[in-house]
Short mmCIF file of C-alpha atoms in Angstrom, two decimals:
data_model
loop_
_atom_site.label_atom_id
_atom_site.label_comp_id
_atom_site.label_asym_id
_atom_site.label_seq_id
_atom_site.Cartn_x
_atom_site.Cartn_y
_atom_site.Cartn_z
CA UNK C 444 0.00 0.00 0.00
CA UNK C 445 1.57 3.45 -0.87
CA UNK C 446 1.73 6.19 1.26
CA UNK C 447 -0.61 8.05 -0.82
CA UNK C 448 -3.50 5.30 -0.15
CA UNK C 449 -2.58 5.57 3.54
CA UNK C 450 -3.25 9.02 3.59
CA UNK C 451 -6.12 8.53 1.61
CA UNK C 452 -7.26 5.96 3.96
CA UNK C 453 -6.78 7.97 7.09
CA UNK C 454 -8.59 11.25 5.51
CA UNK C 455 -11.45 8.90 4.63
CA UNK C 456 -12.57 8.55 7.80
CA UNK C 457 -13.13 12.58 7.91
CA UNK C 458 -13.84 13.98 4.07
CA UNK C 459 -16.03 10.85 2.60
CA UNK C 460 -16.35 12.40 -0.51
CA UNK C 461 -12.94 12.35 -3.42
CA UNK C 462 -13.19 15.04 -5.91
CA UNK C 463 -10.81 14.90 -9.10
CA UNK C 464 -10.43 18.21 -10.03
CA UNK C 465 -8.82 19.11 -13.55
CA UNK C 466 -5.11 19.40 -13.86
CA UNK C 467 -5.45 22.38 -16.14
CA UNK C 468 -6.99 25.85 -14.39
CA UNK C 469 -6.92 29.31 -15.35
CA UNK C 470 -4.02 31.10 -14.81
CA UNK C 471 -5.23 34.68 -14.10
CA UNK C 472 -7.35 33.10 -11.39
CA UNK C 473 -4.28 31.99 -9.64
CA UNK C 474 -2.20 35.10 -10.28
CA UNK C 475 -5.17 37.19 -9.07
CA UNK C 476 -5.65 35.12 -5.54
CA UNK C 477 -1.98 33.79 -4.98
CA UNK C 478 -0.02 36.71 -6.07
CA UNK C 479 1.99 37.57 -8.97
CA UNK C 480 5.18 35.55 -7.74
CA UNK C 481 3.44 32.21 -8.64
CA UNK C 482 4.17 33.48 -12.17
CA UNK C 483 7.50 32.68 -11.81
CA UNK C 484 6.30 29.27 -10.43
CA UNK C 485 3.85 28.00 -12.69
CA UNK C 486 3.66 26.11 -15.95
CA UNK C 487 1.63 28.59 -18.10
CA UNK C 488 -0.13 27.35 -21.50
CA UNK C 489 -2.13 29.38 -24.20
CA UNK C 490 -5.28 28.58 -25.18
CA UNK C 491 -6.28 28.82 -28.67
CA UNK C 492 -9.43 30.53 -27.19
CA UNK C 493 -6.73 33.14 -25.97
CA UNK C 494 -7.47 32.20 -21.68
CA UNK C 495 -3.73 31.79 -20.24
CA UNK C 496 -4.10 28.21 -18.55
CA UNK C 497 -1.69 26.84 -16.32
CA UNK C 498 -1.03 23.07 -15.22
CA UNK C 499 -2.30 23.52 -11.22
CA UNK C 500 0.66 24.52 -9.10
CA UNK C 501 -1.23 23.30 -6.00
CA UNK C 502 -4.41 21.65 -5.17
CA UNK C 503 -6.39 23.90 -2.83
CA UNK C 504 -7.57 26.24 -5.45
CA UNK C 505 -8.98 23.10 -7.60
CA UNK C 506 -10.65 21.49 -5.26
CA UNK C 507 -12.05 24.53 -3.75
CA UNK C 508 -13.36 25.29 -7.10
CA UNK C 509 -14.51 21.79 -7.52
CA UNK C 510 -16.63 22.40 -4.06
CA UNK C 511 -18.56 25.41 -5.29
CA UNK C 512 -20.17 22.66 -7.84
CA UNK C 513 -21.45 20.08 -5.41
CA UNK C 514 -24.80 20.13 -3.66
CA UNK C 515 -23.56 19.57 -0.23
CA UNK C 516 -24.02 23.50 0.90
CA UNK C 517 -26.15 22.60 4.12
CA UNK C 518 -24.27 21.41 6.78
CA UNK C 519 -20.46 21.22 6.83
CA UNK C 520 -19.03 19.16 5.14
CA UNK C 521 -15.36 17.84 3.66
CA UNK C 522 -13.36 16.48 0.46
CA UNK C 523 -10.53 15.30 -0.03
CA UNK C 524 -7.72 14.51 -3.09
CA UNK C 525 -4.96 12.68 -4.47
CA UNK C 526 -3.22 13.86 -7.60
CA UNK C 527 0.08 15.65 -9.19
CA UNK C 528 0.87 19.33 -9.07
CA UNK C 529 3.34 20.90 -11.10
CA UNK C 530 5.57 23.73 -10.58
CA UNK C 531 8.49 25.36 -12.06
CA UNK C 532 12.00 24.65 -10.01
CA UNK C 533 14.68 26.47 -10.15
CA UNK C 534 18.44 27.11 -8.79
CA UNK C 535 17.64 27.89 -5.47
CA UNK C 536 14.45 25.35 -5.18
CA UNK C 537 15.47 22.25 -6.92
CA UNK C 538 13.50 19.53 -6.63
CA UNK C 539 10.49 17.60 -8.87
CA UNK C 540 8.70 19.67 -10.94
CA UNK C 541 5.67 17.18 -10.77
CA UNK C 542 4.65 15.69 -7.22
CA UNK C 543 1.56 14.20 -5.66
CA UNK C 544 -0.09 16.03 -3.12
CA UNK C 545 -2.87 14.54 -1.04
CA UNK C 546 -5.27 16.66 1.42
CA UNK C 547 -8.70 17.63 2.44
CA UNK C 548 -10.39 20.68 2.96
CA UNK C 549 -12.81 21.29 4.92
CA UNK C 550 -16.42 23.95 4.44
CA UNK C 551 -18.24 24.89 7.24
CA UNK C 552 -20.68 28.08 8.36
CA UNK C 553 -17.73 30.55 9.61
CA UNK C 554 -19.49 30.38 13.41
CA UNK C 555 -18.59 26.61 13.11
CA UNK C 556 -14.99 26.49 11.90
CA UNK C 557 -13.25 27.54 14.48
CA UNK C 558 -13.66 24.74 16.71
CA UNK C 559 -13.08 22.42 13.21
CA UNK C 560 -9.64 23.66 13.29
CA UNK C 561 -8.41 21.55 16.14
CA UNK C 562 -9.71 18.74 14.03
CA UNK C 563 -8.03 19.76 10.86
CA UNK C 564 -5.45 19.86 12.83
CA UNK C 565 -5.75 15.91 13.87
CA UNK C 566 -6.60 14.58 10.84
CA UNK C 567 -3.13 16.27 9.19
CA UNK C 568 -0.81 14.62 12.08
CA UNK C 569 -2.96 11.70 11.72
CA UNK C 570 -2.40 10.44 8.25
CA UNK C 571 1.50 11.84 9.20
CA UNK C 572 1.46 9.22 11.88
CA UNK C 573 -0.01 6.54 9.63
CA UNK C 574 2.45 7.13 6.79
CA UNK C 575 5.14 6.47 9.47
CA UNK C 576 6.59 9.64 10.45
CA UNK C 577 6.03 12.16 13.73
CA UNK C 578 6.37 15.57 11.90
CA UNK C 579 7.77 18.56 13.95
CA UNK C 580 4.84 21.42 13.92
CA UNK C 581 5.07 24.90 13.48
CA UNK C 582 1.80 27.33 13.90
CA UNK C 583 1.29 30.70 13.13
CA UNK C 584 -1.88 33.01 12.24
CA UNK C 585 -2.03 35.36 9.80
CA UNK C 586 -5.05 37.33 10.91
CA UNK C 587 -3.07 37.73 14.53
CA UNK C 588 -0.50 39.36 12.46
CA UNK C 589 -2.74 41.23 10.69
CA UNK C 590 -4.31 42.29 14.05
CA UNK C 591 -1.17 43.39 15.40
CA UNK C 592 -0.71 45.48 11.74
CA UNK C 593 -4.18 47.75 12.85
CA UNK C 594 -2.72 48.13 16.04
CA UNK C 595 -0.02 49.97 15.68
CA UNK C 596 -1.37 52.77 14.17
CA UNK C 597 0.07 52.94 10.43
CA UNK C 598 -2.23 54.49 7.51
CA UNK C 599 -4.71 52.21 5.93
CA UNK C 600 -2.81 51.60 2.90
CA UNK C 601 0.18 50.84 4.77
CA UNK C 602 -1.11 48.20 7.19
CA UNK C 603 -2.85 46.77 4.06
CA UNK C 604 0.35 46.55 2.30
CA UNK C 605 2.29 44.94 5.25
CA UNK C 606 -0.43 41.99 5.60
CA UNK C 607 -0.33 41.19 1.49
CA UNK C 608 3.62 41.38 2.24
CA UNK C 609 3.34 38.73 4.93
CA UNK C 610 3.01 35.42 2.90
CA UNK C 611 6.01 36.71 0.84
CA UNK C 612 9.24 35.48 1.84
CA UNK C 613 11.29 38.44 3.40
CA UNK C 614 8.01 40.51 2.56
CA UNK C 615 7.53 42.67 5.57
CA UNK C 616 11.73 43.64 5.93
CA UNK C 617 11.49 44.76 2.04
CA UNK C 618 8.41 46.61 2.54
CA UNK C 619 10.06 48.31 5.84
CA UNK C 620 12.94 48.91 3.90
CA UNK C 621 10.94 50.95 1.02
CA UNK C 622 9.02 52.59 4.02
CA UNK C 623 12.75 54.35 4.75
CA UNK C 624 14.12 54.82 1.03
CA UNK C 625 13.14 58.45 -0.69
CA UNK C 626 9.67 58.86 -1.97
CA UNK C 627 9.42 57.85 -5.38
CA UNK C 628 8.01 60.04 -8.15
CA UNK C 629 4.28 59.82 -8.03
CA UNK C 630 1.83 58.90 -10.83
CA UNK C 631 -0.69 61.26 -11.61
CA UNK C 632 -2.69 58.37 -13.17
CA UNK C 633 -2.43 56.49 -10.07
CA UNK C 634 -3.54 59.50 -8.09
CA UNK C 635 -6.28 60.22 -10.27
CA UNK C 636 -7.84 56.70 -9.99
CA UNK C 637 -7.56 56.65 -6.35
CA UNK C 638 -9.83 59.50 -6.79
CA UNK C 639 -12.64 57.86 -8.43
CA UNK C 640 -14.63 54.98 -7.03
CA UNK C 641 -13.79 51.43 -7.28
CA UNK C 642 -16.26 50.31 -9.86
CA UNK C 643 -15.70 53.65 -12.10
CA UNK C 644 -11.76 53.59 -11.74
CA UNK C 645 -11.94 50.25 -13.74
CA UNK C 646 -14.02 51.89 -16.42
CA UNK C 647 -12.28 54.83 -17.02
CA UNK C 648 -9.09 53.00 -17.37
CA UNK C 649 -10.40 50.50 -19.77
CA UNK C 650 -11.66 53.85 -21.81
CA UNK C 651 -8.56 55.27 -21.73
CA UNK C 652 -6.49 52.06 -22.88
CA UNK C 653 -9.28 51.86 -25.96
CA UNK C 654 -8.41 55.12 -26.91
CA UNK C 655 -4.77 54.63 -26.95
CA UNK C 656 -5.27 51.52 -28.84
CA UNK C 657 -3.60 49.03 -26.11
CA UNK C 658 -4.71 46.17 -24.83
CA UNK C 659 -3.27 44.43 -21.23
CA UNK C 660 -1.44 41.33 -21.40
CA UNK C 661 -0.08 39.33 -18.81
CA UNK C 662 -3.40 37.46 -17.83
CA UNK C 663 -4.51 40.48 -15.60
CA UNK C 664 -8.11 42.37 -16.42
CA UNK C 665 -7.99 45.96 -16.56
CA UNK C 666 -10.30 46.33 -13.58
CA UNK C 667 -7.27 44.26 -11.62
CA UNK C 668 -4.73 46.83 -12.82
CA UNK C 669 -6.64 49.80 -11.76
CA UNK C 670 -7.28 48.50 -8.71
CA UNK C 671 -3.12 48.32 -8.31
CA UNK C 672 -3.07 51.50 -9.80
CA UNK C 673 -5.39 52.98 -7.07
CA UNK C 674 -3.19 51.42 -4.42
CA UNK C 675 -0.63 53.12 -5.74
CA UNK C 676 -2.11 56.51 -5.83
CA UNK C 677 -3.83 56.22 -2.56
CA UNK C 678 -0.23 55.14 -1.19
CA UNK C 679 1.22 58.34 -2.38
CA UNK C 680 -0.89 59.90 0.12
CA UNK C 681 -0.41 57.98 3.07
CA UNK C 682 1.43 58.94 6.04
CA UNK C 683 4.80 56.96 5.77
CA UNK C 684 5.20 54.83 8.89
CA UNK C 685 7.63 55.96 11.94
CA UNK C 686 10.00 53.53 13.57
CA UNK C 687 8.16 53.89 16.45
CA UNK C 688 5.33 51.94 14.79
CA UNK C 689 7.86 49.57 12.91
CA UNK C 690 9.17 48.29 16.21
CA UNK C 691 6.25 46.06 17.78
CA UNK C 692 6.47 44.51 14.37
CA UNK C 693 9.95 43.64 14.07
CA UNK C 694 9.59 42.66 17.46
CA UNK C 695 6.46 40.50 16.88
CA UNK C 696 7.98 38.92 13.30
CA UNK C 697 11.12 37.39 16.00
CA UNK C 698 9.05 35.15 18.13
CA UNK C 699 9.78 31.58 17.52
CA UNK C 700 9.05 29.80 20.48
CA UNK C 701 6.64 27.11 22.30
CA UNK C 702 3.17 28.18 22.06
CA UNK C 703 2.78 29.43 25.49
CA UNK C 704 5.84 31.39 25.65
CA UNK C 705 4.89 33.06 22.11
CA UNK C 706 1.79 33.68 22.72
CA UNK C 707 2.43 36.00 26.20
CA UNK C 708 5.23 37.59 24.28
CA UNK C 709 2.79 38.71 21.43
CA UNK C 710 0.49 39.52 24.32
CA UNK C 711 2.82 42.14 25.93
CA UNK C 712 2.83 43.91 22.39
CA UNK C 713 -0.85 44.51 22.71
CA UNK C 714 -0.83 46.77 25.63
CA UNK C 715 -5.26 48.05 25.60
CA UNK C 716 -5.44 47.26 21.92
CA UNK C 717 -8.29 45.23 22.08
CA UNK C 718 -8.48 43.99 18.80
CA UNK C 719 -4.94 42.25 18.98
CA UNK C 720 -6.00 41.21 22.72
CA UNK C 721 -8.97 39.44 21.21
CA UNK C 722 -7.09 37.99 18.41
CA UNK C 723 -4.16 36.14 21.21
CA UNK C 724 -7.09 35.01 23.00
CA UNK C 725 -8.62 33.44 19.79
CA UNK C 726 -5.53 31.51 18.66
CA UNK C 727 -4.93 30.37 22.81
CA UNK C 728 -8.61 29.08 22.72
CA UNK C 729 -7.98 26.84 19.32
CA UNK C 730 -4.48 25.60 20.90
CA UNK C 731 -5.99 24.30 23.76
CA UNK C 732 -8.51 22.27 21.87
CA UNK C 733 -5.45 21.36 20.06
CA UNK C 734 -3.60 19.79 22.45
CA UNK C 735 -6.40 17.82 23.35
CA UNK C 736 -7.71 16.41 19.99
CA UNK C 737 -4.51 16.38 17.84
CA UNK C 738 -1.89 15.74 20.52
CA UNK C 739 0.46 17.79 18.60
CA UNK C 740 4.85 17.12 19.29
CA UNK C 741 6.30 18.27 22.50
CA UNK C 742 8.28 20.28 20.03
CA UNK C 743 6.20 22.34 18.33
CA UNK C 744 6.89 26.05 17.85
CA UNK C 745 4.72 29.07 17.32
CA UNK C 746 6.27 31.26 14.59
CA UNK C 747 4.15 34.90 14.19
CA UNK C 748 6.55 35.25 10.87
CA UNK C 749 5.20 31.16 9.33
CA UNK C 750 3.81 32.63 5.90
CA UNK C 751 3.01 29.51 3.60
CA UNK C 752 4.43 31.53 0.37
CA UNK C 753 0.69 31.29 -1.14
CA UNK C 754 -0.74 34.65 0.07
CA UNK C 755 -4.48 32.92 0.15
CA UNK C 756 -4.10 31.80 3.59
CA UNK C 757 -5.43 34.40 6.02
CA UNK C 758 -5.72 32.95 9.38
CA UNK C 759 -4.27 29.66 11.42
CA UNK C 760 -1.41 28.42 9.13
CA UNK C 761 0.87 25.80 10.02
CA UNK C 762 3.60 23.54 8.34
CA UNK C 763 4.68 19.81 9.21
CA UNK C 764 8.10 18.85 8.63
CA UNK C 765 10.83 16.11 8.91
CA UNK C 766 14.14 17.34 9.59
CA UNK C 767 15.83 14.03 8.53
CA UNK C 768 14.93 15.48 5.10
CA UNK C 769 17.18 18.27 5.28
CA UNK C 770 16.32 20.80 2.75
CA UNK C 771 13.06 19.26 2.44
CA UNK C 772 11.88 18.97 5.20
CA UNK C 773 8.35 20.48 4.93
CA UNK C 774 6.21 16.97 4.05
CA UNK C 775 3.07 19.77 4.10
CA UNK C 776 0.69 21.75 5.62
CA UNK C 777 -2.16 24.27 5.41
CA UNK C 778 -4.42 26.73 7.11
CA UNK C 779 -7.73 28.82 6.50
CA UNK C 780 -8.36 30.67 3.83
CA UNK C 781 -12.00 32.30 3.88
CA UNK C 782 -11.05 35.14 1.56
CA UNK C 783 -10.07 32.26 -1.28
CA UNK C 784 -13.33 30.63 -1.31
CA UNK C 785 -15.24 34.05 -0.99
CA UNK C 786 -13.42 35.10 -3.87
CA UNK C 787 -14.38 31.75 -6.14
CA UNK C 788 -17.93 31.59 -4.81
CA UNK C 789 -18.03 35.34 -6.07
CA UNK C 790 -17.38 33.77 -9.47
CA UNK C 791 -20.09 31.70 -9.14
CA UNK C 792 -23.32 31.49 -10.77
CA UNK C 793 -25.33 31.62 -7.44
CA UNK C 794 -22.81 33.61 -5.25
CA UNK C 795 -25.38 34.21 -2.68
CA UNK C 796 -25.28 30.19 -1.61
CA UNK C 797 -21.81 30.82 -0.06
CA UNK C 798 -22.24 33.44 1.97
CA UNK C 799 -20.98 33.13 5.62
CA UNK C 800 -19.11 30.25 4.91
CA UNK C 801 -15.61 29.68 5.81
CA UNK C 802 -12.65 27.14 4.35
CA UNK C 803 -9.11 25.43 5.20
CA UNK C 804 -7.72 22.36 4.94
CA UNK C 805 -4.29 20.46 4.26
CA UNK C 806 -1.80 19.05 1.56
CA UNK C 807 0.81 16.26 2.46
CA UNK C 808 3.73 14.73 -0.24
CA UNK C 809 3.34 11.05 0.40
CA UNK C 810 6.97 10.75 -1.59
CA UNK C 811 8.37 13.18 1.23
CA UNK C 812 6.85 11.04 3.48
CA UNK C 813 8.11 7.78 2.49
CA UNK C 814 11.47 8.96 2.15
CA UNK C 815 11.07 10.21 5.76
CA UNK C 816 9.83 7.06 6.85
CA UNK C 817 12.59 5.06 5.80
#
């Protein structure tokens, strides 16, 4: 029996139903809700039709996608895969460029899936545990980080900035790092669209490309690039952040510790902010439950900077690795992502069906796993 059918065995018991989902998706979708860097990571194919497709660089956005289709939209509910994903290696990340991933993810009314996390949790160790290996654990939570990003006081468009930043490896420093270089030149387009509302900015940059006679390329819409454009201009108005406000987040982006300990040292950053306070009491709740249901490693760590390098993920995150792998050690992981599956059920036929519903789930490499097990 393979790993990947003891995985698949173990998830059974959680997500009854197995979805297939197709190997080839559209590209702008992914470039739009995992960030312009998976670009650089992703197989991209033309379509005769002229849609830029790309052979799925992970699974999540599949088989959320496949979800939105099925009828099961009453009660929570879970599915779970088993298939190849296929990204683009290169110098500094060699490795296969094709790999099976198996996982689950998991839908439930966003009042419910908070206390699903500590099962999520489980089931991910679980099947871990079945393929042979005890992973090491590391949590962290990107909405506590964004919390802590409100709290400190910067402009809007700043904090904003810092929390798309997070996911990005060695996002926040660069983004500091601009914060203290000279102000570029600004761009009276940019300035102008940050003027206009949302749904006209869109329009009057698509008129104003017609008229010029150019068309975008690069898989983005036009309403996509003026919304980049209008973060741009509204940037060019925002109060540049002090070092006083940098501080608590250089400060915060350092812990790296056992759960406890990190968690009271992210509490003494939140002095009477409440919604930071609320947030450390939030991720202490689901820990506890943790403990409890997924009897996680004596080792595991709490790391405020864990970003997942997919910038969909937007609350608990966490990563399971085997250090006898070296370089690769990560044999998966996974998190929450509500604003992902907000954003596909909004491309929906019947968008209204998914609303107040929240998503996460899990991905494990059952080769990474065997070779751990060994």
């Amino acid at each position: 029996m393979s790993k990947a059918d003891v995985i698949d065995a173990v998830l059974a018991k959680v997500a009854r139903i197995k979805i297939d989902p197709p190997v080839l998706q559209p590209a702008g979708l992914y470039l739009e809700l995992a960030g312009e860097d998976l670009r650089k990571r992703a197989f991209l194919i033309d379509d005769p039709q002229g849609e830029e497709l790309c052979l799925r660089p992970d699974m999540t956005v599949p088989a959320c996608r496949a979800a939105l289709a099925l009828p099961e939209w009453r009660a929570a509910f879970a599915v779970r895969y088993q298939g190849l994903v296929f990204r683009r290696q290169s110098a500094l990340t060699a490795g296969a460029a094709e790999f099976v991933q198996a996982g689950a993810e998991w839908f439930a009314p966003q009042a419910d899936m908070s206390s699903a996390e500590p099962m999520i949790l489980a089931a991910a160790l679980d099947a871990c545990r079945a393929a042979g290996v005890e992973p090491r654990l590391r949590l962290g939570n990107v909405s506590l980080f964004a919390a802590l990003a409100r709290s400190v006081g910067l402009d809007p468009a700043w904090s904003e900035r810092l929390v798309r930043a997070f996911s990005r490896a060695g996002g926040p420093v660069g983004l500091m790092a601009e914060a203290s270089a000279p102000e570029p030149s600004r761009s009276a387009l940019a300035e102008a669209l940050a003027a206009l509302p949302a749904e006209r900015a869109g329009a009057a940059l698509a008129e104003m490309l017609d008229m010029a006679g150019v068309a975008p390329v690069g898989g983005r819409s036009v309403e996509d690039i003026a919304a980049r454009l209008r973060e741009q201009g509204a940037r060019a108005g925002a109060s540049r952040p002090t070092e006083a406000q940098w501080a608590p987040i250089r400060a915060a982006l350092s812990v790296d510790d056992e759960p406890e300990a990190a968690f009271k040292s992210i509490a003494s950053l939140a002095g009477a902010k409440t919604e930071l306070a609320e947030s450390i009491v939030r991720v202490r709740e689901f820990w506890n439950a943790a403990i409890k249901l997924a009897k996680p490693p004596s080792d595991t760590r709490f790391v405020l900077s864990l970003g997942r390098g997919i910038s969909y993920y937007d609350g608990l995150v966490f990563e399971l690795e085997a250090p006898v792998l070296g370089p690769r050690a990560s044999v998966g992981g996974g998190g929450r992502y509500d604003g992902l599956l907000a954003a596909l059920a909004a491309r929906s036929s019947t968008p209204e069906r998914y609303n107040g519903w929240a998503a996460a789930g899990f991905a494990l490499r059952p080769k990474r796993l065997e070779d751990a097990a060994k």
